[in-house]
CSV table of N, CA, C and O in Angstrom, one decimal:
chain,number,residue,atom,x,y,z
S,102,UNK,N,1.0,-1.2,0.0
S,102,UNK,CA,-0.1,-0.2,0.0
S,102,UNK,C,0.9,1.1,0.1
S,102,UNK,O,1.7,1.4,0.9
S,103,UNK,N,0.7,1.8,-0.9
S,103,UNK,CA,1.7,3.4,-1.1
S,103,UNK,C,0.7,4.3,-0.5
S,103,UNK,O,-0.3,4.7,-1.1
S,104,UNK,N,1.4,5.4,0.0
S,104,UNK,CA,0.7,6.4,0.5
S,104,UNK,C,1.7,7.8,0.2
S,104,UNK,O,2.9,7.8,0.1
S,105,UNK,N,0.9,8.8,-0.1
S,105,UNK,CA,1.4,10.1,-0.6
S,105,UNK,C,0.8,11.1,0.4
S,105,UNK,O,-0.5,10.8,0.7
S,106,UNK,N,1.7,12.3,0.7
S,106,UNK,CA,1.0,13.1,1.3
S,106,UNK,C,0.5,14.3,0.4
S,106,UNK,O,1.4,14.7,-0.5
S,107,UNK,N,-0.3,15.0,0.8
S,107,UNK,CA,-1.2,16.0,0.2
S,107,UNK,C,-1.4,17.3,0.8
S,107,UNK,O,-1.3,16.9,1.9
S,108,UNK,N,-1.0,18.1,0.3
S,108,UNK,CA,-0.8,19.7,1.0
S,108,UNK,C,-2.1,20.5,0.4
S,108,UNK,O,-2.2,20.4,-0.8
S,109,UNK,N,-3.0,21.1,1.2
S,109,UNK,CA,-3.9,22.0,0.5
S,109,UNK,C,-3.8,23.2,0.9
S,109,UNK,O,-3.6,23.4,2.3
S,110,UNK,N,-3.8,24.2,0.2
S,110,UNK,CA,-3.4,25.7,0.6
S,110,UNK,C,-4.7,26.4,1.3
S,110,UNK,O,-5.9,26.2,1.2
S,111,UNK,N,-4.2,27.1,2.5
S,111,UNK,CA,-5.4,27.8,3.2
S,111,UNK,C,-5.8,29.4,2.2
S,111,UNK,O,-5.0,29.7,1.6
S,112,UNK,N,-7.2,29.1,2.1
S,112,UNK,CA,-7.4,30.4,0.9
S,112,UNK,C,-8.9,30.4,1.1
S,112,UNK,O,-9.7,29.8,2.1
S,113,UNK,N,-9.3,31.5,0.9
S,113,UNK,CA,-10.8,31.8,0.9
S,113,UNK,C,-11.5,31.9,-0.9
S,113,UNK,O,-11.0,32.5,-1.5
S,114,UNK,N,-12.2,30.7,-0.7
S,114,UNK,CA,-12.8,30.6,-2.1
S,114,UNK,C,-14.3,30.5,-2.0
S,114,UNK,O,-15.0,29.7,-1.5
S,115,UNK,N,-15.0,31.3,-2.6
S,115,UNK,CA,-16.6,31.4,-2.6
S,115,UNK,C,-17.1,31.2,-1.2
S,115,UNK,O,-18.0,30.6,-0.8
S,116,UNK,N,-16.4,32.0,-0.1
S,116,UNK,CA,-16.9,31.9,1.2
S,116,UNK,C,-16.5,30.9,2.0
S,116,UNK,O,-16.8,30.7,3.0
S,117,UNK,N,-15.8,30.0,1.3
S,117,UNK,CA,-15.3,28.7,2.1
S,117,UNK,C,-14.0,28.9,2.6
S,117,UNK,O,-13.1,29.2,1.6
S,118,UNK,N,-13.5,28.7,3.8
S,118,UNK,CA,-12.1,28.6,4.2
S,118,UNK,C,-11.3,27.3,3.6
S,118,UNK,O,-11.8,26.2,3.9
S,119,UNK,N,-10.4,27.7,3.0
S,119,UNK,CA,-9.4,26.0,2.7
S,119,UNK,C,-8.5,26.3,3.3
S,119,UNK,O,-7.8,27.3,3.4
S,120,UNK,N,-8.0,25.1,4.5
S,120,UNK,CA,-6.9,25.1,5.0
S,120,UNK,C,-5.7,24.2,4.6
S,120,UNK,O,-6.1,23.4,3.8
S,121,UNK,N,-4.4,24.5,4.4
S,121,UNK,CA,-3.5,23.4,4.3
S,121,UNK,C,-3.3,22.5,5.3
S,121,UNK,O,-3.3,22.8,6.5
S,122,UNK,N,-3.5,21.1,4.5
S,122,UNK,CA,-3.5,20.1,5.6
S,122,UNK,C,-2.6,19.2,5.0
S,122,UNK,O,-2.8,18.7,3.8
S,123,UNK,N,-1.8,18.3,5.5
S,123,UNK,CA,-0.9,17.2,4.9
S,123,UNK,C,-1.7,15.8,5.4
S,123,UNK,O,-1.9,15.5,6.6
S,124,UNK,N,-2.0,14.9,4.6
S,124,UNK,CA,-2.7,13.7,4.4
S,124,UNK,C,-1.9,12.6,4.2
S,124,UNK,O,-1.3,12.6,3.2
S,125,UNK,N,-2.0,11.6,4.7
S,125,UNK,CA,-1.5,10.1,4.3
S,125,UNK,C,-2.5,9.5,3.5
S,125,UNK,O,-3.5,9.1,4.3
S,126,UNK,N,-2.9,9.5,2.3
S,126,UNK,CA,-3.9,8.8,1.6
S,126,UNK,C,-3.6,7.3,0.9
S,126,UNK,O,-2.3,7.6,0.2
S,127,UNK,N,-4.2,6.3,0.9
S,127,UNK,CA,-3.8,5.4,0.2
S,127,UNK,C,-4.1,5.4,-1.2
S,127,UNK,O,-5.3,5.8,-1.7
S,128,UNK,N,-3.1,5.5,-2.1
S,128,UNK,CA,-3.0,6.0,-3.5
S,128,UNK,C,-3.9,5.0,-4.4
S,128,UNK,O,-4.6,5.3,-5.4
S,129,UNK,N,-4.1,3.7,-4.0
S,129,UNK,CA,-5.0,2.8,-4.9
S,129,UNK,C,-6.4,3.0,-4.5
S,129,UNK,O,-7.4,2.9,-5.2
S,130,UNK,N,-6.7,3.6,-3.2
S,130,UNK,CA,-8.0,3.6,-2.9
S,130,UNK,C,-8.4,5.1,-3.3
S,130,UNK,O,-9.6,5.1,-4.0
S,131,UNK,N,-7.6,6.0,-3.3
S,131,UNK,CA,-7.8,7.3,-4.2
S,131,UNK,C,-7.9,7.1,-5.8
S,131,UNK,O,-9.0,7.5,-6.0
S,132,UNK,N,-7.5,6.5,-6.2
S,132,UNK,CA,-7.5,6.0,-7.6
S,132,UNK,C,-8.8,5.4,-8.1
S,132,UNK,O,-9.4,5.9,-8.9
S,133,UNK,N,-9.2,4.5,-7.1
S,133,UNK,CA,-10.5,3.8,-7.2
S,133,UNK,C,-11.5,4.7,-7.0
S,133,UNK,O,-12.7,4.6,-7.8
S,134,UNK,N,-11.8,5.5,-6.0
S,134,UNK,CA,-12.6,6.6,-5.8
S,134,UNK,C,-12.8,7.5,-6.9
S,134,UNK,O,-13.9,7.7,-7.4
S,135,UNK,N,-11.6,7.8,-7.7
S,135,UNK,CA,-11.7,8.8,-8.8
S,135,UNK,C,-12.4,8.0,-9.9
S,135,UNK,O,-13.2,8.8,-10.7
S,136,UNK,N,-12.2,7.0,-10.3
S,136,UNK,CA,-12.5,6.0,-11.2
S,136,UNK,C,-14.1,5.8,-11.0
S,136,UNK,O,-14.9,5.7,-11.9
S,137,UNK,N,-14.4,5.7,-9.8
S,137,UNK,CA,-15.8,5.5,-9.3
S,137,UNK,C,-16.9,6.6,-9.6
S,137,UNK,O,-18.1,6.3,-10.3
S,138,UNK,N,-16.3,7.8,-9.7
S,138,UNK,CA,-17.3,8.8,-9.8
S,138,UNK,C,-16.8,9.9,-10.6
S,138,UNK,O,-17.4,10.8,-10.9
S,139,UNK,N,-16.1,9.4,-11.5
S,139,UNK,CA,-15.7,10.1,-12.8
S,139,UNK,C,-14.5,11.4,-12.4
S,139,UNK,O,-14.8,12.6,-13.2
S,140,UNK,N,-14.0,11.6,-11.3
S,140,UNK,CA,-13.3,12.8,-10.9
S,140,UNK,C,-12.2,13.0,-11.7
S,140,UNK,O,-11.3,11.9,-11.9
S,141,UNK,N,-11.9,14.2,-12.0
S,141,UNK,CA,-10.9,14.8,-12.8
S,141,UNK,C,-9.5,15.0,-11.9
S,141,UNK,O,-8.3,14.8,-12.7
S,142,UNK,N,-9.7,15.1,-10.8
S,142,UNK,CA,-8.5,15.4,-9.8
S,142,UNK,C,-8.9,14.8,-8.4
S,142,UNK,O,-10.0,14.6,-8.0
S,143,UNK,N,-7.8,14.9,-7.6
S,143,UNK,CA,-7.7,14.1,-6.5
S,143,UNK,C,-8.5,14.9,-5.5
S,143,UNK,O,-9.3,14.3,-4.8
S,144,UNK,N,-8.6,16.2,-5.6
S,144,UNK,CA,-9.2,17.2,-4.9
S,144,UNK,C,-10.8,16.9,-4.9
S,144,UNK,O,-11.4,16.9,-3.7
S,145,UNK,N,-10.8,16.7,-6.1
S,145,UNK,CA,-12.7,16.5,-6.2
S,145,UNK,C,-13.2,15.3,-5.7
S,145,UNK,O,-14.1,15.0,-5.1
S,146,UNK,N,-12.3,14.1,-5.8
S,146,UNK,CA,-12.4,12.8,-5.2
S,146,UNK,C,-12.5,13.0,-3.7
S,146,UNK,O,-13.7,12.5,-3.3
S,147,UNK,N,-11.7,13.6,-3.0
S,147,UNK,CA,-11.9,13.9,-1.6
S,147,UNK,C,-13.1,14.6,-1.2
S,147,UNK,O,-13.8,14.2,-0.5
S,148,UNK,N,-13.1,15.5,-2.0
S,148,UNK,CA,-14.3,16.4,-1.5
S,148,UNK,C,-15.6,15.9,-1.7
S,148,UNK,O,-16.4,15.8,-0.9
S,149,UNK,N,-15.8,15.0,-2.9
S,149,UNK,CA,-16.9,14.2,-3.0
S,149,UNK,C,-17.1,13.3,-2.0
S,149,UNK,O,-18.3,13.4,-1.6
S,150,UNK,N,-16.0,12.6,-1.6
S,150,UNK,CA,-16.2,11.4,-0.4
S,150,UNK,C,-16.7,12.4,1.0
S,150,UNK,O,-17.6,11.9,1.5
S,151,UNK,N,-16.1,13.4,1.2
S,151,UNK,CA,-16.4,14.1,2.3
S,151,UNK,C,-17.9,14.6,2.4
S,151,UNK,O,-18.6,14.4,3.2
S,152,UNK,N,-18.1,15.2,1.2
S,152,UNK,CA,-19.7,15.8,1.2
S,152,UNK,C,-20.7,14.3,1.5
S,152,UNK,O,-21.7,14.5,1.9
S,153,UNK,N,-20.4,13.1,0.6
S,153,UNK,CA,-21.2,12.0,0.7
S,153,UNK,C,-21.3,11.6,2.4
S,153,UNK,O,-22.4,11.5,2.8
S,154,UNK,N,-20.1,11.6,3.0
S,154,UNK,CA,-20.0,11.5,4.4
S,154,UNK,C,-21.1,12.1,5.1
S,154,UNK,O,-21.8,11.6,5.9
S,155,UNK,N,-21.2,13.5,5.0
S,155,UNK,CA,-21.6,14.4,5.7
S,155,UNK,C,-23.2,14.1,5.3
S,155,UNK,O,-23.8,14.2,6.3
S,156,UNK,N,-23.6,14.2,4.4
S,156,UNK,CA,-24.9,13.9,3.7
S,156,UNK,C,-25.6,12.4,4.3
S,156,UNK,O,-26.6,12.7,4.9
S,157,UNK,N,-24.8,11.6,4.5
S,157,UNK,CA,-25.2,10.2,5.0
S,157,UNK,C,-25.3,10.5,6.3
S,157,UNK,O,-26.6,10.0,6.9
S,158,UNK,N,-24.5,10.9,7.2
S,158,UNK,CA,-24.8,11.2,8.5
S,158,UNK,C,-25.9,12.1,9.0
S,158,UNK,O,-26.5,11.9,9.9
S,159,UNK,N,-26.1,13.2,8.1
S,159,UNK,CA,-27.4,14.0,8.4
S,159,UNK,C,-28.6,13.1,8.1
S,159,UNK,O,-29.4,13.7,9.0
S,160,UNK,N,-28.6,12.2,7.1
S,160,UNK,CA,-29.8,11.7,6.8
S,160,UNK,C,-30.1,10.6,8.1
S,160,UNK,O,-31.1,10.2,8.5
S,161,UNK,N,-28.7,10.1,8.4
S,161,UNK,CA,-29.0,9.0,9.8
S,161,UNK,C,-29.5,10.1,10.8
S,161,UNK,O,-30.6,9.5,11.7
S,162,UNK,N,-29.1,11.1,11.1
S,162,UNK,CA,-29.5,11.6,12.3
S,162,UNK,C,-31.1,12.1,12.1
S,162,UNK,O,-31.6,12.0,13.1
S,163,UNK,N,-31.4,12.5,11.0
S,163,UNK,CA,-32.8,12.8,10.8
S,163,UNK,C,-33.6,11.5,10.8
S,163,UNK,O,-34.7,11.9,11.6
S,164,UNK,N,-33.2,10.5,10.4
S,164,UNK,CA,-34.2,9.2,11.0
S,164,UNK,C,-34.2,9.1,12.3
S,164,UNK,O,-35.3,8.6,13.0
S,165,UNK,N,-33.1,9.2,12.9
S,165,UNK,CA,-33.2,9.0,14.3
S,165,UNK,C,-34.2,10.0,15.0
S,165,UNK,O,-35.0,9.6,16.0
S,166,UNK,N,-34.2,11.3,14.7
S,166,UNK,CA,-34.9,12.3,15.1
S,166,UNK,C,-36.4,11.8,14.9
S,166,UNK,O,-37.5,12.0,15.9
S,167,UNK,N,-36.6,11.7,13.8
S,167,UNK,CA,-38.2,11.4,13.3
S,167,UNK,C,-38.7,10.1,13.8
S,167,UNK,O,-39.6,9.9,14.1
S,168,UNK,N,-38.0,9.1,14.0
S,168,UNK,CA,-38.3,7.7,14.6
S,168,UNK,C,-39.3,7.1,13.4
S,168,UNK,O,-39.1,7.4,12.1
S,169,UNK,N,-40.0,6.0,13.8
S,169,UNK,CA,-40.9,5.2,12.8
S,169,UNK,C,-42.3,5.6,13.3
S,169,UNK,O,-42.4,5.6,14.8
S,170,UNK,N,-42.8,5.1,12.7
S,170,UNK,CA,-44.4,5.2,13.1
S,170,UNK,C,-45.1,4.0,12.1
S,170,UNK,O,-44.7,3.6,11.1
S,171,UNK,N,-46.2,3.4,12.7
S,171,UNK,CA,-46.9,2.3,12.1
S,171,UNK,C,-48.1,2.8,11.1
S,171,UNK,O,-48.5,3.7,11.4
S,172,UNK,N,-48.2,2.5,10.0
S,172,UNK,CA,-49.4,2.7,9.1
S,172,UNK,C,-50.3,1.6,8.8
S,172,UNK,O,-49.7,0.5,8.7
S,173,UNK,N,-51.6,1.6,8.5
S,173,UNK,CA,-52.5,0.5,8.8
S,173,UNK,C,-52.6,0.4,6.9
S,173,UNK,O,-53.8,0.2,6.7
S,174,UNK,N,-51.5,0.2,6.1
S,174,UNK,CA,-51.8,0.2,4.8
S,174,UNK,C,-51.0,-1.1,4.3
S,174,UNK,O,-49.9,-1.3,4.8
S,175,UNK,N,-51.9,-1.9,3.2
S,175,UNK,CA,-51.1,-3.0,2.9
S,175,UNK,C,-50.2,-2.6,1.5
S,175,UNK,O,-50.7,-1.1,1.2
S,176,UNK,N,-49.5,-3.3,0.9
S,176,UNK,CA,-48.5,-2.8,-0.2
S,176,UNK,C,-49.6,-2.4,-1.2
S,176,UNK,O,-49.2,-1.5,-1.9
S,177,UNK,N,-50.3,-3.0,-1.5
S,177,UNK,CA,-51.3,-3.0,-2.5
S,177,UNK,C,-52.3,-1.5,-2.6
S,177,UNK,O,-52.4,-1.0,-3.3
S,178,UNK,N,-52.7,-1.5,-1.3
S,178,UNK,CA,-53.3,0.1,-1.1
S,178,UNK,C,-52.3,1.2,-1.3
S,178,UNK,O,-52.9,2.0,-1.5
S,179,UNK,N,-51.1,0.9,-0.7
S,179,UNK,CA,-50.2,2.2,-0.6
S,179,UNK,C,-50.0,2.4,-2.2
S,179,UNK,O,-49.8,3.5,-2.6
S,180,UNK,N,-49.6,1.3,-3.2
S,180,UNK,CA,-49.5,1.1,-4.3
S,180,UNK,C,-50.7,2.1,-5.1
S,180,UNK,O,-50.5,2.9,-6.0
S,181,UNK,N,-52.1,1.5,-4.8
S,181,UNK,CA,-53.1,2.2,-5.2
S,181,UNK,C,-53.2,3.7,-4.9
S,181,UNK,O,-53.5,4.4,-6.0
S,182,UNK,N,-52.9,4.4,-3.6
S,182,UNK,CA,-52.9,5.3,-3.4
S,182,UNK,C,-51.8,6.7,-4.3
S,182,UNK,O,-52.0,7.5,-4.6
S,183,UNK,N,-50.6,5.9,-4.6
S,183,UNK,CA,-49.4,6.4,-5.1
S,183,UNK,C,-50.2,6.5,-6.7
S,183,UNK,O,-49.8,7.6,-7.1
S,184,UNK,N,-50.6,5.5,-7.4
S,184,UNK,CA,-51.2,5.8,-8.7
S,184,UNK,C,-52.0,6.7,-9.0
S,184,UNK,O,-52.3,7.2,-9.9
S,185,UNK,N,-53.3,6.7,-8.0
S,185,UNK,CA,-54.1,7.8,-7.8
S,185,UNK,C,-53.4,9.3,-7.8
S,185,UNK,O,-54.1,10.2,-8.3
S,186,UNK,N,-52.4,9.5,-7.1
S,186,UNK,CA,-52.0,10.7,-6.8
S,186,UNK,C,-51.3,11.0,-8.5
S,186,UNK,O,-50.9,12.3,-8.5
S,187,UNK,N,-50.8,10.0,-9.0
S,187,UNK,CA,-49.9,10.5,-10.3
S,187,UNK,C,-51.0,10.5,-11.4
S,187,UNK,O,-50.7,11.0,-12.5
S,188,UNK,N,-52.4,10.3,-11.2
S,188,UNK,CA,-53.3,10.3,-12.3
S,188,UNK,C,-53.6,11.4,-12.9
S,188,UNK,O,-53.7,12.6,-12.0
S,189,UNK,N,-53.6,11.6,-14.1
S,189,UNK,CA,-54.2,13.1,-14.8
S,189,UNK,C,-55.4,13.8,-14.1
S,189,UNK,O,-55.7,14.8,-14.1
S,190,UNK,N,-56.4,12.7,-13.8
S,190,UNK,CA,-57.9,13.3,-13.4
S,190,UNK,C,-57.8,13.8,-11.9
S,190,UNK,O,-58.8,14.8,-11.8
S,191,UNK,N,-56.8,13.6,-11.2
S,191,UNK,CA,-56.5,14.4,-10.1
S,191,UNK,C,-56.1,15.9,-10.3
S,191,UNK,O,-55.8,16.5,-9.6
S,192,UNK,N,-55.6,16.1,-11.7
S,192,UNK,CA,-55.0,17.5,-11.8
S,192,UNK,C,-53.7,17.7,-11.4
S,192,UNK,O,-53.2,18.9,-11.4
S,193,UNK,N,-52.9,16.6,-11.0
S,193,UNK,CA,-51.6,16.8,-11.0
S,193,UNK,C,-50.8,16.5,-12.0
S,193,UNK,O,-49.6,17.3,-12.2
S,194,UNK,N,-51.3,16.3,-13.4
S,194,UNK,CA,-50.4,16.5,-14.6
S,194,UNK,C,-51.6,16.9,-15.4
S,194,UNK,O,-52.6,16.4,-15.7
S,195,UNK,N,-51.0,17.6,-16.1
S,195,UNK,CA,-51.9,18.3,-17.4
S,195,UNK,C,-51.6,17.8,-18.8
S,195,UNK,O,-50.3,17.7,-18.9
S,196,UNK,N,-52.3,17.6,-19.6
S,196,UNK,CA,-52.1,17.3,-21.0
S,196,UNK,C,-51.8,18.3,-21.6
S,196,UNK,O,-51.4,18.1,-22.9
S,197,UNK,N,-51.9,19.7,-21.3
S,197,UNK,CA,-52.1,20.8,-22.5
S,197,UNK,C,-50.8,21.6,-21.9
S,197,UNK,O,-50.0,21.5,-21.2
């Protein structure tokens, strides 16, 4: 496993503070991430990964906060309600 050190310069870019940081990053993992998301730069891959992690944790926190609740619908009833909400007769879709 090969690691390379990266440095990011401290700067203000579109209102975001950028701090110079040195990291040891697994090169093969970084290359795999870049291929997976089609990132053109290593920085793009790292930022995408950080954003994804934050979004995932925020969704998890929201689920915990909202909790769960029971509904008395079968899957067939739920599908019928969804189809009714999409139907043009309900005024949600216009043909003109």
